Amino acid sequence: MASAGCEQRSERVELGQAAASPTEAPHEDPSPTMERWSDDWLVAQAPLYLDDPGFRRKALEASLTSHDNIYARTRLGSYGLQSAGWDMLPQWVPRQRVVDAQLVDSLRRGEGLELTGMKPIWDGVRPSDYAGWVALGRAVFHRYPLRPEMSARYALLHPEVAADVGLREAKDGTWPGVVAFADIDGSAQIGITCALCHVGFDGQSAIVGQARRDLDYGRMLLAYHEETGVPLSPELAQRMASWGPGRADITQDDDEDPVAIVDLWHLRNNRFLTQAATLTHEHPAALAIRQETQILHTNLERTRPPRELAWALAMFLYSIEPPRSQVAAVSVSAERGRAQFERRCSRCHSDANGGGAPLDARTVGTDARLAFGRARGTGLYRPSPLIRVAEAAPYLHDGTLASLEDLLGEARLRPDYEHVGGIGAVVGHRYGTTLAPGERTDLIDYLRTL
Ligand code: HEC
Ligand code: HEC
């Protein structure tokens, strides 16, 4: 049955690729002899995205797995049109500075934010090698303000709120995920960055690329509104309260299904991006366009980032490595578990990251709202990448299962099951749930080695 689902899926994906109008002359690969996805190949691809508007438009179209959701329609209607839409927005190179202990102290003493000491994030010089792109992208990831965020400022001012919502200081004295910056109207603001959701913590050590699973973004927004009395519609308030830690939705469309933040390990190997496989990732321009449009959309479409910054951000994302595995040696039971995995799991979890080709969400059987949602839906779910999966709880796209034991057990199918977000059966993804207890232990031992 499940393999029928896989076949159905490949039809869907071919449809998505057909949308890239194959009748027009293809844009030539400037480096056809290089190994695809190598550092040098990535650098050689940059001019296609940076300097060729026709290429960008085609890359956008090719990257949208379905053209029939809000995410796709917004971009098809506004991106890469050259004399209309987002190409007309002014570029913005923000002046900013990191939030560190000193700045937090002065905020807490009631002093205003100073514009002095804020520097442009980029000097305007296009990097020429991979290391240069990655260094620039690292700055964008940590310091490009996605938008002013009063609730983050509020949390910085109130230590108990910050602790409660997962905003915290790293060993080096900085606060990953927040930045002070000069907004486009010249006012000094606190803003959020990629690092808010994509830097995790092991004690005080920041782990770049790990989902911040204790970040309660909805609660951070609510705390600010409750304290300050700034009005908020009851539905919105209820929605924010329901997100819980590790789940968020920063796109400002009408998506009502916040999803688990994902780890960013070895993104070069993921042929589809996001859990509903909203993006097809056959070329790095797909990721650069995702980031360019995310940044301009989050900033209320007032400005756009220079494309060099979006490309640099993609290069930085490709450079992120997972922390060293905690498992010293592969045990005998993990070896047996590997055989179980080959038999029961690897037809879907098949690529180098343990992810694989998306399949019809009805075949997987998990909560289908995200997959069929109007916002970013494709009808598909991607088999989750499994790198460091032992540290990636809670599981599934909506983060409802607390442990691998729960995922691979039958107890979760009962109506009185207590899951991360409440009480009720967590259905779908039945693979492995009928294993004998010893086999399950072996399989989990194997998953811990990934
Ligand atoms: C408020 C939290 C939040 C912020 C801020 C944020 N993200 Fe994410 N990010 C998410 C969530 C949630 C997902 C999972 C989306 C999904 O699966 O639909 C995600 C997914 C991704 C993915 C897809 C990874 C994959 O395996 O498919 C990439 C890449 C990414 N984010 C990069 C970034 C970058 C770069 C920034 C800064 C410009 C950023 N994110 C800012 C929450 C956030
Ligand atoms: C028919 C395809 C298919 C098979 C077979 C399959 N999976 Fe999955 N797996 C998926 C999909 C799709 C998802 C994402 C579902 C979702 O998020 O709703 C997933 C998600 C997961 C996750 C969640 C990871 C996370 O970070 O949230 C784990 C763990 C996992 N699978 C392990 C396994 C194991 C172990 C097996 C074998 C016993 C297995 N899978 C068999 C398709 C499959």
Coordinates of C-alpha atoms and ligand atoms in Angstrom, one line a residue:
M1 CA 0.0 0.0 0.0
A2 CA 2.7 2.4 1.0
S3 CA 4.6 1.8 -2.2
A4 CA 1.6 2.8 -4.2
G5 CA 1.8 6.1 -2.3
C6 CA 5.4 6.5 -3.4
E7 CA 4.4 6.1 -7.0
Q8 CA 1.6 8.6 -6.7
R9 CA 4.1 11.0 -5.3
S10 CA 6.5 10.8 -8.1
E11 CA 3.7 11.9 -10.5
R12 CA 3.1 14.9 -8.4
V13 CA 6.7 15.9 -8.5
E14 CA 6.9 15.6 -12.2
L15 CA 4.0 17.9 -12.5
G16 CA 5.9 20.4 -10.4
Q17 CA 8.9 20.2 -12.6
A18 CA 6.9 20.5 -15.8
A19 CA 5.9 24.0 -14.6
A20 CA 9.4 25.2 -15.3
S21 CA 8.5 25.7 -19.0
P22 CA 11.0 23.2 -20.6
T23 CA 10.4 24.7 -24.1
E24 CA 12.6 27.7 -23.4
A25 CA 16.4 27.4 -23.8
P26 CA 17.9 26.2 -20.6
H27 CA 20.3 28.5 -18.8
E28 CA 23.7 27.1 -19.2
D29 CA 25.5 25.6 -16.2
P30 CA 28.7 27.7 -15.9
S31 CA 30.5 24.8 -14.5
P32 CA 29.3 21.6 -16.1
T33 CA 32.4 19.6 -15.3
M34 CA 32.4 20.3 -11.6
E35 CA 30.9 18.0 -9.0
R36 CA 27.4 19.2 -8.3
W37 CA 26.9 20.6 -4.8
S38 CA 30.7 20.9 -4.2
D39 CA 31.9 24.2 -2.6
D40 CA 33.5 25.3 -5.9
W41 CA 30.4 24.4 -7.9
L42 CA 28.3 26.5 -5.5
V43 CA 30.6 29.5 -6.0
A44 CA 30.4 29.1 -9.8
Q45 CA 26.6 29.1 -9.7
A46 CA 26.4 32.5 -7.9
P47 CA 26.3 34.7 -11.0
L48 CA 23.3 32.9 -12.4
Y49 CA 21.2 33.9 -9.4
L50 CA 22.9 37.3 -8.8
D51 CA 23.1 38.6 -12.4
D52 CA 20.5 36.9 -14.5
P53 CA 16.8 37.9 -13.8
G54 CA 15.5 35.4 -16.4
F55 CA 17.3 32.6 -14.5
R56 CA 15.8 33.8 -11.2
R57 CA 12.3 33.6 -12.5
K58 CA 12.8 30.1 -13.9
A59 CA 14.5 29.0 -10.7
L60 CA 11.6 30.3 -8.7
E61 CA 9.0 28.4 -10.8
A62 CA 11.0 25.2 -10.8
S63 CA 11.4 25.5 -7.0
L64 CA 7.7 25.6 -6.1
T65 CA 6.6 22.0 -5.7
S66 CA 3.0 23.0 -6.1
H67 CA 1.9 26.2 -7.8
D68 CA -1.4 26.1 -6.0
N69 CA -0.9 27.4 -2.5
I70 CA -0.6 30.9 -1.0
Y71 CA 3.1 30.7 -0.7
A72 CA 3.6 29.9 -4.4
R73 CA 0.9 32.3 -5.7
T74 CA 2.4 35.2 -3.7
R75 CA 5.8 34.5 -5.1
L76 CA 4.7 33.8 -8.7
G77 CA 2.8 37.1 -8.6
S78 CA 5.6 39.2 -7.2
Y79 CA 9.1 37.7 -7.7
G80 CA 11.4 38.0 -10.7
L81 CA 9.1 40.3 -12.7
Q82 CA 11.9 42.8 -13.3
S83 CA 9.8 45.9 -13.9
A84 CA 7.1 45.2 -11.3
G85 CA 6.6 43.5 -8.0
W86 CA 9.4 42.9 -5.5
D87 CA 12.2 43.7 -8.0
M88 CA 11.1 47.3 -7.5
L89 CA 11.6 47.4 -3.7
P90 CA 14.6 49.3 -2.4
Q91 CA 17.5 47.2 -1.2
W92 CA 18.2 47.5 2.5
V93 CA 21.6 47.0 4.2
P94 CA 20.7 47.5 7.9
R95 CA 23.0 49.1 10.4
Q96 CA 23.0 46.8 13.5
R97 CA 24.9 45.5 16.5
V98 CA 24.7 42.3 18.5
V99 CA 22.7 42.2 21.7
D100 CA 25.2 41.5 24.5
A101 CA 25.3 41.7 28.3
Q102 CA 26.2 45.4 28.2
L103 CA 23.3 46.3 25.9
V104 CA 20.8 44.3 28.0
D105 CA 22.0 46.0 31.2
S106 CA 21.6 49.4 29.7
L107 CA 18.1 48.5 28.4
R108 CA 17.2 47.2 31.9
R109 CA 18.4 50.4 33.5
G110 CA 15.9 52.2 31.3
E111 CA 18.3 53.8 28.9
G112 CA 17.2 54.1 25.2
L113 CA 18.8 52.2 22.4
E114 CA 21.8 54.1 20.9
L115 CA 22.2 54.3 17.1
T116 CA 25.8 55.1 17.6
G117 CA 28.0 51.9 17.3
M118 CA 25.6 50.3 14.8
K119 CA 27.4 49.3 11.6
P120 CA 26.1 48.2 8.2
I121 CA 26.0 44.4 8.0
W122 CA 27.8 44.4 4.6
D123 CA 30.5 46.6 2.9
G124 CA 29.0 46.1 -0.6
V125 CA 31.8 43.9 -1.8
R126 CA 30.7 40.6 -3.4
P127 CA 32.7 37.7 -2.0
S128 CA 34.8 35.7 -4.4
D129 CA 35.3 32.3 -2.7
Y130 CA 33.3 29.9 -0.6
A131 CA 34.8 30.9 2.7
G132 CA 34.0 34.6 1.9
W133 CA 30.4 33.7 1.1
V134 CA 30.0 31.6 4.3
A135 CA 31.5 34.4 6.5
L136 CA 29.0 37.0 5.0
G137 CA 26.2 34.5 5.4
R138 CA 27.1 33.8 9.0
A139 CA 26.7 37.6 9.7
V140 CA 23.3 37.6 7.9
F141 CA 22.1 34.5 9.9
H142 CA 23.0 36.0 13.2
R143 CA 22.4 39.7 12.6
Y144 CA 20.1 40.6 9.7
P145 CA 16.9 41.9 11.4
L146 CA 13.9 40.1 10.0
R147 CA 11.6 42.8 11.5
P148 CA 11.3 44.9 14.6
E149 CA 9.9 42.8 17.4
M150 CA 8.6 44.6 20.5
S151 CA 7.9 41.3 22.2
A152 CA 11.6 40.4 22.1
R153 CA 12.6 43.8 23.5
Y154 CA 10.0 43.2 26.3
A155 CA 11.5 39.8 27.0
L156 CA 15.0 41.2 27.2
L157 CA 13.8 43.8 29.7
H158 CA 12.2 41.1 31.9
P159 CA 14.6 38.3 32.8
E160 CA 11.8 36.0 34.0
V161 CA 10.0 36.3 30.7
A162 CA 13.2 35.7 28.7
A163 CA 13.9 32.5 30.7
D164 CA 10.3 31.4 30.4
V165 CA 10.2 31.7 26.6
G166 CA 13.7 30.4 25.8
L167 CA 15.5 33.6 25.0
R168 CA 18.9 33.4 26.5
E169 CA 22.5 34.5 26.7
A170 CA 25.3 32.3 25.2
K171 CA 28.7 31.7 26.8
D172 CA 30.2 34.5 24.8
G173 CA 27.8 37.0 26.4
T174 CA 25.7 37.5 23.2
W175 CA 21.9 36.8 22.9
P176 CA 21.5 34.7 19.8
G177 CA 18.4 35.6 17.8
V178 CA 18.0 39.2 18.8
V179 CA 19.8 42.2 17.3
A180 CA 19.7 46.0 17.8
F181 CA 19.3 47.9 14.5
A182 CA 18.4 51.1 12.8
D183 CA 15.0 50.6 11.2
I184 CA 14.2 52.0 7.8
D185 CA 12.6 55.1 9.4
G186 CA 15.8 55.7 11.4
S187 CA 14.5 54.6 14.7
A188 CA 16.5 52.2 16.9
Q189 CA 14.8 48.8 17.4
I190 CA 15.2 45.3 18.7
G191 CA 14.7 42.8 16.0
I192 CA 14.7 39.0 15.6
T193 CA 17.1 37.0 13.3
C194 CA 17.3 33.5 11.9
A195 CA 19.2 32.5 15.1
L196 CA 16.1 32.9 17.2
C197 CA 14.7 29.7 16.0
H198 CA 17.7 28.0 14.5
V199 CA 20.3 28.2 17.3
G200 CA 19.8 25.6 20.1
F201 CA 21.5 25.3 23.4
D202 CA 23.4 22.7 25.3
G203 CA 23.6 24.3 28.6
Q204 CA 25.1 27.7 27.8
S205 CA 26.8 26.5 24.6
A206 CA 25.0 27.7 21.4
I207 CA 24.5 25.0 18.8
V208 CA 24.1 26.8 15.4
G209 CA 21.6 25.0 13.1
Q210 CA 19.9 23.1 15.9
A211 CA 16.2 23.9 16.3
R212 CA 15.6 25.9 19.5
R213 CA 13.1 23.5 20.8
D214 CA 12.4 25.4 24.1
L215 CA 11.6 28.6 22.3
D216 CA 8.0 29.5 23.0
Y217 CA 7.6 32.2 20.4
G218 CA 3.8 32.4 20.8
R219 CA 4.2 32.9 24.5
M220 CA 6.8 35.6 24.0
L221 CA 4.3 37.5 21.8
L222 CA 1.5 37.0 24.3
A223 CA 3.6 38.1 27.3
Y224 CA 4.2 41.4 25.6
H225 CA 0.5 42.0 24.7
E226 CA -0.8 40.9 28.2
E227 CA 1.6 43.2 30.0
T228 CA 1.4 46.3 27.8
G229 CA -2.3 46.0 26.9
V230 CA -1.5 46.4 23.2
P231 CA -4.7 44.9 21.7
L232 CA -4.7 41.5 20.2
S233 CA -7.7 39.6 18.7
P234 CA -8.9 36.8 20.9
E235 CA -8.5 34.2 18.1
L236 CA -4.9 35.3 17.5
A237 CA -4.2 35.2 21.2
Q238 CA -5.6 31.7 21.4
R239 CA -3.6 30.6 18.4
M240 CA -0.4 31.9 19.9
A241 CA -1.0 30.2 23.2
S242 CA -1.5 26.9 21.4
W243 CA 1.9 26.9 19.6
G244 CA 3.9 25.8 22.6
P245 CA 7.7 25.4 22.7
G246 CA 9.6 24.6 19.5
R247 CA 6.8 25.4 17.2
A248 CA 6.3 28.6 15.3
D249 CA 5.0 30.3 12.3
I250 CA 6.7 33.5 11.2
T251 CA 5.1 33.7 7.8
Q252 CA 2.3 36.2 8.1
D253 CA -0.2 34.4 5.9
D254 CA -3.2 32.7 7.3
D255 CA -1.6 29.4 8.1
E256 CA -3.2 28.1 11.3
D257 CA -0.9 25.2 11.7
P258 CA 2.4 26.0 13.3
V259 CA 5.0 23.4 12.7
A260 CA 8.0 22.1 14.6
I261 CA 11.2 24.0 13.9
V262 CA 13.6 21.7 12.0
D263 CA 17.4 21.2 12.4
L264 CA 19.5 22.5 9.5
W265 CA 22.0 19.6 9.1
H266 CA 23.6 19.0 5.7
L267 CA 20.9 20.9 3.8
R268 CA 22.8 20.2 0.5
N269 CA 21.4 16.6 0.7
N270 CA 17.7 17.6 1.1
R271 CA 16.1 17.6 -2.4
F272 CA 13.0 19.0 -0.8
L273 CA 12.7 21.8 1.7
T274 CA 10.2 22.1 4.6
Q275 CA 8.2 19.2 5.9
A276 CA 5.3 19.6 3.5
A277 CA 8.0 19.7 0.7
T278 CA 6.8 23.2 -0.3
L279 CA 10.1 23.7 -2.2
T280 CA 11.9 21.5 -4.6
H281 CA 15.7 21.9 -4.1
E282 CA 17.4 21.0 -7.3
H283 CA 19.6 24.1 -7.4
P284 CA 21.0 26.4 -4.7
A285 CA 19.0 29.3 -6.2
A286 CA 15.9 27.5 -4.7
L287 CA 17.3 28.1 -1.2
A288 CA 18.6 31.6 -2.0
I289 CA 15.2 32.6 -3.3
R290 CA 13.5 31.1 -0.3
Q291 CA 15.6 33.3 2.0
E292 CA 15.4 36.4 -0.1
T293 CA 11.6 36.2 -0.2
Q294 CA 11.3 35.2 3.5
I295 CA 13.3 38.2 4.5
L296 CA 11.4 40.7 2.4
H297 CA 8.0 39.2 3.3
T298 CA 8.8 39.1 7.0
N299 CA 9.8 42.8 6.8
L300 CA 6.3 43.5 5.5
E301 CA 7.5 43.9 1.9
R302 CA 9.0 47.3 2.6
T303 CA 12.5 46.5 1.4
R304 CA 14.4 43.6 0.0
P305 CA 17.8 42.3 1.0
P306 CA 20.6 42.7 -1.5
R307 CA 20.8 39.3 -3.4
E308 CA 24.4 38.9 -2.3
L309 CA 23.1 38.6 1.2
A310 CA 20.5 36.0 0.3
W311 CA 23.1 33.9 -1.6
A312 CA 25.6 34.3 1.3
L313 CA 22.9 33.1 3.7
A314 CA 22.3 30.0 1.6
M315 CA 26.1 29.3 1.4
F316 CA 26.3 29.6 5.2
L317 CA 23.3 27.2 5.6
Y318 CA 25.1 24.7 3.4
S319 CA 28.2 24.9 5.7
I320 CA 26.4 24.1 8.9
E321 CA 27.6 20.8 10.5
P322 CA 25.8 18.9 13.2
P323 CA 27.5 18.5 16.6
R324 CA 29.7 15.3 16.9
S325 CA 27.6 12.2 17.6
Q326 CA 27.4 11.3 21.2
V327 CA 27.6 7.6 20.4
A328 CA 31.2 6.3 20.7
A329 CA 30.9 2.9 19.1
V330 CA 28.1 1.1 17.2
S331 CA 26.8 -1.7 19.5
V332 CA 25.7 -5.2 18.5
S333 CA 22.1 -4.2 19.1
A334 CA 22.5 -1.1 16.9
E335 CA 23.8 -3.4 14.2
R336 CA 20.7 -5.5 14.4
G337 CA 18.7 -2.3 14.4
R338 CA 20.3 -1.2 11.2
A339 CA 19.0 -4.4 9.6
Q340 CA 15.5 -3.6 10.8
F341 CA 15.9 -0.1 9.4
E342 CA 16.9 -1.5 6.0
R343 CA 13.9 -3.8 6.0
R344 CA 11.2 -1.4 7.3
C345 CA 12.3 2.2 6.9
S346 CA 14.9 2.8 4.2
R347 CA 12.5 2.6 1.2
C348 CA 11.3 6.1 2.3
H349 CA 14.2 7.3 4.6
S350 CA 16.5 6.7 1.7
D351 CA 18.8 9.6 1.0
A352 CA 22.2 10.6 2.6
N353 CA 20.4 12.5 5.4
G354 CA 17.9 9.7 6.1
G355 CA 15.2 11.8 4.4
G356 CA 13.7 11.0 1.0
A357 CA 11.2 11.7 -1.7
P358 CA 7.9 13.2 -0.4
L359 CA 4.8 11.0 -0.5
D360 CA 1.1 11.5 -0.4
A361 CA 0.2 12.7 3.1
R362 CA -2.8 10.3 3.2
T363 CA -0.4 7.4 2.8
V364 CA 1.6 8.5 5.8
G365 CA -1.6 9.1 7.7
T366 CA -0.4 11.7 10.2
D367 CA -2.4 14.9 10.8
A368 CA -2.8 16.2 7.2
R369 CA -3.7 19.8 7.9
L370 CA -0.3 21.1 7.0
A371 CA 0.1 19.0 3.9
F372 CA -3.3 20.1 2.6
G373 CA -3.3 23.6 4.1
R374 CA -3.9 26.5 1.7
A375 CA -0.8 28.3 2.9
R376 CA 2.0 26.0 1.9
G377 CA 0.3 22.7 1.2
T378 CA 1.4 20.3 -1.5
G379 CA -0.6 17.2 -0.5
L380 CA 2.8 15.7 0.5
Y381 CA 5.0 15.0 3.5
R382 CA 8.7 14.6 3.2
P383 CA 10.2 11.6 5.2
S384 CA 12.0 13.5 7.9
P385 CA 15.8 13.6 7.7
L386 CA 17.2 11.5 10.6
I387 CA 20.6 13.1 11.3
R388 CA 20.8 13.4 15.2
V389 CA 17.2 12.2 15.3
A390 CA 17.7 11.1 18.9
E391 CA 18.1 14.7 19.9
A392 CA 15.3 16.0 17.7
A393 CA 12.2 15.3 20.0
P394 CA 9.4 16.0 19.9
Y395 CA 8.7 14.2 16.6
L396 CA 6.6 14.5 13.5
H397 CA 5.9 17.8 11.6
D398 CA 3.7 19.1 14.4
G399 CA 6.0 17.9 17.2
T400 CA 3.4 15.9 19.0
L401 CA 5.4 12.8 20.1
A402 CA 7.8 13.1 23.0
S403 CA 10.1 10.2 22.2
L404 CA 11.2 7.6 19.7
E405 CA 9.6 5.0 21.9
D406 CA 6.3 6.7 21.5
L407 CA 6.7 7.1 17.8
L408 CA 7.5 3.4 17.4
G409 CA 4.9 2.1 19.9
E410 CA 1.2 1.4 19.7
A411 CA 0.1 3.2 22.8
R412 CA -0.1 6.5 20.9
L413 CA -2.9 5.1 18.8
R414 CA -5.3 5.0 21.8
P415 CA -7.8 7.8 22.3
D416 CA -6.6 8.4 25.9
Y417 CA -3.0 8.9 24.9
E418 CA -1.3 11.9 26.4
H419 CA 0.8 13.6 23.7
V420 CA 2.8 16.8 23.8
G421 CA -0.1 19.1 23.0
G422 CA -2.9 17.4 24.9
I423 CA -4.9 14.1 25.0
G424 CA -5.9 12.0 22.0
A425 CA -4.6 9.4 19.6
V426 CA -1.7 10.4 17.4
V427 CA -2.3 8.4 14.2
G428 CA -0.4 7.6 11.1
H429 CA 3.2 6.6 10.4
R430 CA 2.5 3.1 11.7
Y431 CA 5.9 1.8 10.4
G432 CA 7.7 -0.1 13.2
T433 CA 4.8 0.1 15.7
T434 CA 4.3 -3.7 15.5
L435 CA 7.9 -4.7 16.2
A436 CA 8.6 -7.0 19.1
P437 CA 10.0 -5.1 22.1
G438 CA 13.6 -6.4 21.6
E439 CA 13.5 -5.4 17.9
R440 CA 12.2 -1.9 18.8
T441 CA 15.1 -1.4 21.3
D442 CA 17.6 -2.5 18.5
L443 CA 16.0 -0.1 16.0
I444 CA 16.1 2.8 18.5
D445 CA 19.7 2.0 19.4
Y446 CA 20.5 2.3 15.7
L447 CA 18.6 5.6 15.3
R448 CA 20.7 7.0 18.1
T449 CA 23.9 6.4 16.0
L450 CA 22.6 8.6 13.2
Ligands
HEC1 C1 10.2 32.1 14.4 C2 11.0 31.0 14.1 C3 11.9 31.0 12.8 C4 12.7 31.9 12.4 C5 13.0 33.3 12.9 C6 13.3 31.4 11.2 N1 12.9 30.1 11.0 FE1 13.6 28.8 9.6 N2 12.2 27.5 10.1 C7 11.3 27.6 11.1 C8 10.3 26.5 11.1 C9 9.1 26.4 12.0 C10 10.7 25.7 10.0 C11 9.9 24.5 9.5 C12 9.0 24.9 8.4 C13 8.2 23.7 7.8 O1 8.7 22.6 7.8 O2 7.2 24.0 7.1 C14 11.8 26.3 9.4 C15 12.5 25.8 8.3 C16 13.6 26.3 7.7 C17 14.4 25.8 6.6 C18 14.0 24.5 5.9 C19 14.9 23.4 6.3 C20 14.6 22.0 5.7 O3 15.2 21.0 6.1 O4 13.7 22.0 4.9 C21 15.4 26.6 6.4 C22 16.5 26.4 5.3 C23 15.3 27.7 7.3 N3 14.2 27.5 8.1 C24 16.2 28.8 7.4 C25 15.9 29.9 8.1 C26 16.7 31.2 7.9 C27 17.9 31.3 7.0 C28 16.1 32.1 8.7 C29 16.5 33.6 8.8 C30 16.3 34.3 7.6 C31 15.0 31.5 9.4 N4 14.9 30.2 9.0 C32 14.2 32.1 10.4 C33 11.3 28.6 12.1 C34 12.0 29.8 11.9
HEC2 C1 6.2 5.1 3.6 C2 7.3 6.0 3.9 C3 7.9 5.8 5.3 C4 8.3 4.7 5.9 C5 8.3 3.3 5.5 C6 8.9 5.1 7.2 N1 8.8 6.5 7.3 FE1 9.4 7.6 8.9 N2 8.6 9.3 8.1 C7 8.0 9.3 6.9 C8 7.3 10.6 6.7 C9 6.6 11.1 5.5 C10 7.6 11.3 7.9 C11 7.1 12.7 8.3 C12 5.7 12.6 8.8 C13 5.1 13.8 9.5 O1 5.9 14.6 9.9 O2 3.9 13.9 9.5 C14 8.4 10.4 8.7 C15 8.9 10.8 10.0 C16 9.7 10.0 10.8 C17 10.4 10.4 12.0 C18 10.2 11.7 12.7 C19 11.5 12.5 12.7 C20 11.4 13.9 13.3 O3 12.4 14.6 13.5 O4 10.2 14.4 13.6 C21 11.1 9.3 12.4 C22 11.9 9.2 13.7 C23 10.9 8.3 11.5 N3 10.1 8.7 10.5 C24 11.5 7.0 11.6 C25 11.1 5.9 10.8 C26 11.5 4.6 11.1 C27 12.3 4.2 12.3 C28 10.9 3.8 10.2 C29 10.9 2.3 10.0 C30 10.4 1.6 11.2 C31 10.1 4.7 9.3 N4 10.3 6.0 9.7 C32 9.5 4.3 8.1 C33 7.9 8.3 5.9 C34 8.2 7.0 6.2

